[in-house]
Amino acid sequence: GICWPVSIYKLIKSKRTEGKSLLFVVIVWFGYLSGLIHKIWFNYDLVIILYISNLILVFIDILLHIKYSRHSMDTLKVPFPLR
């Protein structure tokens, strides 16, 4: 569906990863990968296109999450020095 493109759009627009779990998105990606492998081995049909598109979109979401979470860490200002 439309969920992953909207998630990617919002992440690009806001450049903020707060409230989003990278672990959860990685687990979802592995779920799509498992579904894709199952479709290839046991039940090859046109639904495989949906698995491939979702796999790609979730991977893009993961890459953007890593990019913007690093960006957030670089711009993080500590209010007091750590000793």
Coordinates of N, CA, C and O in Angstrom, one line a residue:
G1 N 0.7 -1.2 0.0 CA 0.0 0.0 0.0 C 0.8 1.3 0.0 O 1.9 1.4 -0.5
I2 N 0.1 2.2 0.5 CA 0.6 3.6 0.5 C 1.4 3.9 1.8 O 2.0 5.0 1.9
C3 N 1.4 3.0 2.7 CA 2.1 3.3 4.0 C 3.6 3.6 3.9 O 4.1 4.6 4.5
W4 N 4.3 2.8 3.2 CA 5.8 3.0 3.1 C 6.1 4.3 2.3 O 7.0 5.0 2.7
P5 N 5.5 4.5 1.2 CA 5.8 5.8 0.5 C 5.5 7.0 1.4 O 6.3 8.0 1.4
V6 N 4.4 7.0 2.2 CA 4.1 8.1 3.1 C 5.2 8.2 4.1 O 5.6 9.3 4.5
S7 N 5.6 7.1 4.7 CA 6.6 7.1 5.7 C 7.9 7.7 5.2 O 8.6 8.5 5.9
I8 N 8.3 7.3 4.0 CA 9.5 7.8 3.4 C 9.4 9.3 3.1 O 10.3 10.1 3.4
Y9 N 8.2 9.7 2.6 CA 8.0 11.2 2.4 C 8.1 12.0 3.7 O 8.8 13.0 3.7
K10 N 7.5 11.5 4.7 CA 7.5 12.2 6.0 C 8.9 12.3 6.6 O 9.3 13.3 7.1
L11 N 9.7 11.2 6.4 CA 11.1 11.2 6.9 C 11.9 12.1 6.1 O 12.8 12.8 6.7
I12 N 11.8 12.2 4.8 CA 12.6 13.1 4.0 C 12.2 14.6 4.3 O 13.0 15.4 4.4
K13 N 10.9 14.8 4.5 CA 10.4 16.1 4.8 C 10.9 16.7 6.1 O 11.3 17.8 6.2
S14 N 10.8 15.8 7.2 CA 11.1 16.3 8.5 C 12.6 16.1 8.9 O 13.1 16.8 9.7
K15 N 13.2 15.1 8.3 CA 14.6 14.7 8.6 C 14.8 14.4 10.1 O 15.8 14.6 10.6
R16 N 13.7 13.9 10.7 CA 13.8 13.5 12.1 C 13.3 12.1 12.3 O 12.3 11.6 11.6
T17 N 14.0 11.3 13.1 CA 13.7 9.9 13.3 C 13.0 9.6 14.7 O 12.8 8.5 15.0
E18 N 12.7 10.7 15.4 CA 12.2 10.4 16.7 C 10.8 9.7 16.6 O 10.0 10.0 15.7
G19 N 10.6 8.8 17.5 CA 9.3 8.0 17.5 C 9.3 6.9 16.5 O 8.3 6.2 16.4
K20 N 10.4 6.6 15.9 CA 10.5 5.6 14.9 C 11.5 4.6 15.3 O 12.7 4.9 15.6
S21 N 11.2 3.3 15.4 CA 12.1 2.3 15.8 C 12.8 1.6 14.6 O 12.1 1.0 13.8
L22 N 14.1 1.8 14.5 CA 14.9 1.1 13.5 C 14.8 -0.4 13.6 O 14.6 -1.1 12.6
L23 N 14.8 -0.9 14.8 CA 14.7 -2.4 15.0 C 13.4 -2.9 14.4 O 13.3 -3.9 13.7
F24 N 12.3 -2.2 14.7 CA 11.0 -2.6 14.2 C 11.0 -2.7 12.6 O 10.5 -3.6 12.0
V25 N 11.5 -1.6 12.0 CA 11.5 -1.5 10.5 C 12.4 -2.7 10.0 O 12.1 -3.2 8.9
V26 N 13.5 -3.0 10.6 CA 14.4 -4.0 10.2 C 13.7 -5.4 10.3 O 13.8 -6.2 9.4
I27 N 12.9 -5.6 11.4 CA 12.1 -6.8 11.5 C 11.1 -6.9 10.4 O 10.9 -8.0 9.8
V28 N 10.4 -5.8 10.1 CA 9.5 -5.8 9.0 C 10.1 -6.2 7.7 O 9.6 -6.9 6.9
W29 N 11.3 -5.6 7.4 CA 12.1 -5.9 6.2 C 12.4 -7.4 6.1 O 12.2 -8.0 5.0
F30 N 12.8 -8.0 7.2 CA 13.1 -9.4 7.2 C 11.8 -10.2 7.0 O 11.8 -11.3 6.3
G31 N 10.7 -9.7 7.5 CA 9.4 -10.4 7.2 C 9.1 -10.4 5.7 O 8.6 -11.4 5.2
Y32 N 9.3 -9.2 5.1 CA 9.0 -9.2 3.6 C 10.0 -10.1 2.9 O 9.7 -10.7 1.9
L33 N 11.3 -10.1 3.3 CA 12.3 -11.0 2.7 C 11.9 -12.4 2.8 O 11.9 -13.2 1.8
S34 N 11.4 -12.8 4.0 CA 11.0 -14.2 4.2 C 9.8 -14.5 3.3 O 9.7 -15.6 2.7
G35 N 8.8 -13.6 3.2 CA 7.7 -13.8 2.4 C 8.1 -13.9 0.9 O 7.5 -14.8 0.2
L36 N 9.0 -13.1 0.5 CA 9.5 -13.2 -0.9 C 10.1 -14.5 -1.2 O 9.9 -15.2 -2.2
I37 N 11.0 -15.0 -0.3 CA 11.6 -16.3 -0.5 C 10.6 -17.4 -0.5 O 10.7 -18.3 -1.4
H38 N 9.6 -17.3 0.3 CA 8.5 -18.3 0.3 C 7.8 -18.3 -1.0 O 7.5 -19.4 -1.6
K39 N 7.5 -17.1 -1.5 CA 6.8 -17.0 -2.8 C 7.6 -17.6 -3.9 O 7.1 -18.2 -4.9
I40 N 8.9 -17.3 -3.9 CA 9.8 -17.9 -5.0 C 9.9 -19.4 -4.9 O 9.8 -20.0 -6.0
W41 N 10.0 -20.0 -3.8 CA 10.2 -21.4 -3.6 C 9.0 -22.2 -3.7 O 8.9 -23.3 -4.3
F42 N 7.9 -21.7 -3.1 CA 6.7 -22.6 -3.0 C 5.4 -22.1 -3.7 O 4.6 -23.0 -4.1
N43 N 5.3 -20.8 -4.0 CA 4.0 -20.4 -4.5 C 4.2 -19.2 -5.4 O 3.8 -18.1 -5.1
Y44 N 5.0 -19.4 -6.5 CA 5.3 -18.3 -7.4 C 4.1 -17.7 -8.1 O 3.4 -18.5 -8.8
D45 N 3.7 -16.5 -7.8 CA 2.6 -15.8 -8.5 C 2.9 -14.3 -8.6 O 4.0 -13.8 -8.2
L46 N 1.9 -13.6 -9.0 CA 2.1 -12.1 -9.2 C 2.2 -11.3 -7.9 O 2.7 -10.2 -8.0
V47 N 1.8 -11.9 -6.8 CA 2.0 -11.2 -5.5 C 3.4 -10.9 -5.2 O 3.7 -10.0 -4.4
I48 N 4.3 -11.7 -5.9 CA 5.7 -11.5 -5.7 C 6.1 -10.0 -6.0 O 7.1 -9.5 -5.4
I49 N 5.4 -9.4 -6.9 CA 5.7 -8.0 -7.2 C 5.5 -7.1 -6.0 O 6.3 -6.1 -5.8
L50 N 4.4 -7.3 -5.3 CA 4.2 -6.6 -4.1 C 5.3 -6.8 -3.0 O 5.7 -5.8 -2.3
Y51 N 5.7 -8.0 -2.9 CA 6.8 -8.3 -1.9 C 8.1 -7.5 -2.3 O 8.7 -7.0 -1.5
I52 N 8.4 -7.6 -3.6 CA 9.6 -6.9 -4.1 C 9.5 -5.4 -3.9 O 10.4 -4.7 -3.4
S53 N 8.4 -4.8 -4.2 CA 8.2 -3.3 -4.1 C 8.2 -2.9 -2.6 O 8.9 -2.0 -2.2
N54 N 7.6 -3.7 -1.7 CA 7.6 -3.4 -0.3 C 9.0 -3.6 0.3 O 9.5 -2.8 1.1
L55 N 9.7 -4.6 -0.2 CA 11.1 -4.8 0.3 C 12.0 -3.7 -0.1 O 12.8 -3.2 0.8
I56 N 11.8 -3.1 -1.3 CA 12.6 -2.0 -1.7 C 12.3 -0.7 -0.9 O 13.2 0.0 -0.5
L57 N 11.0 -0.5 -0.7 CA 10.6 0.7 0.0 C 11.0 0.7 1.5 O 11.4 1.7 2.0
V58 N 10.9 -0.5 2.1 CA 11.3 -0.6 3.5 C 12.8 -0.4 3.6 O 13.3 0.2 4.5
F59 N 13.6 -0.9 2.6 CA 15.0 -0.8 2.6 C 15.4 0.7 2.5 O 16.3 1.2 3.1
I60 N 14.7 1.4 1.6 CA 14.9 2.9 1.5 C 14.6 3.6 2.8 O 15.4 4.5 3.2
D61 N 13.5 3.2 3.5 CA 13.2 3.7 4.8 C 14.3 3.5 5.8 O 14.6 4.4 6.6
I62 N 14.9 2.3 5.8 CA 16.0 2.0 6.7 C 17.2 2.9 6.4 O 17.8 3.4 7.3
L63 N 17.5 3.0 5.1 CA 18.7 3.8 4.8 C 18.5 5.3 5.2 O 19.4 5.9 5.7
L64 N 17.3 5.8 5.0 CA 17.0 7.2 5.4 C 17.0 7.3 6.9 O 17.5 8.3 7.4
H65 N 16.5 6.3 7.6 CA 16.5 6.4 9.0 C 17.9 6.4 9.6 O 18.2 7.2 10.4
I66 N 18.8 5.6 9.0 CA 20.2 5.6 9.4 C 20.9 7.0 9.1 O 21.6 7.6 9.9
K67 N 20.6 7.5 7.9 CA 21.2 8.8 7.5 C 20.7 9.9 8.4 O 21.5 10.7 8.9
Y68 N 19.4 10.0 8.7 CA 18.9 11.1 9.5 C 19.2 10.9 10.9 O 19.2 11.9 11.7
S69 N 19.3 9.7 11.4 CA 19.6 9.5 12.8 C 21.1 9.9 13.1 O 21.4 10.5 14.1
R70 N 22.0 9.6 12.1 CA 23.3 10.1 12.3 C 23.4 11.6 12.2 O 24.1 12.3 13.0
H71 N 22.6 12.2 11.3 CA 22.5 13.7 11.2 C 22.0 14.3 12.6 O 22.6 15.3 13.0
S72 N 21.1 13.6 13.2 CA 20.5 14.1 14.5 C 21.6 14.0 15.5 O 21.7 14.9 16.4
M73 N 22.4 13.0 15.5 CA 23.4 12.8 16.5 C 24.5 13.9 16.3 O 25.1 14.3 17.3
D74 N 24.8 14.2 15.1 CA 25.9 15.2 14.8 C 25.5 16.6 15.3 O 26.3 17.4 15.8
T75 N 24.2 16.9 15.2 CA 23.7 18.2 15.6 C 23.2 18.3 17.0 O 22.8 19.4 17.5
L76 N 23.4 17.2 17.8 CA 22.9 17.2 19.2 C 23.9 18.0 20.0 O 25.1 17.9 19.9
K77 N 23.3 18.9 20.8 CA 24.1 19.8 21.6 C 23.9 19.4 23.1 O 22.8 19.2 23.6
V78 N 25.0 19.1 23.8 CA 25.0 18.7 25.1 C 24.9 20.0 26.0 O 25.8 20.9 25.8
P79 N 23.9 20.1 26.9 CA 23.8 21.4 27.7 C 24.9 21.5 28.7 O 25.1 22.6 29.2
F80 N 25.6 20.5 29.1 CA 26.7 20.6 30.0 C 27.8 19.6 29.6 O 27.5 18.6 29.0
P81 N 29.0 19.9 29.9 CA 30.1 19.0 29.5 C 30.1 17.8 30.3 O 29.8 17.8 31.5
L82 N 30.4 16.6 29.6 CA 30.5 15.4 30.3 C 31.9 15.2 30.9 O 32.9 15.6 30.3
R83 N 32.0 14.8 32.1 CA 33.3 14.6 32.8 C 33.7 13.2 32.9 O 33.1 12.3 33.1

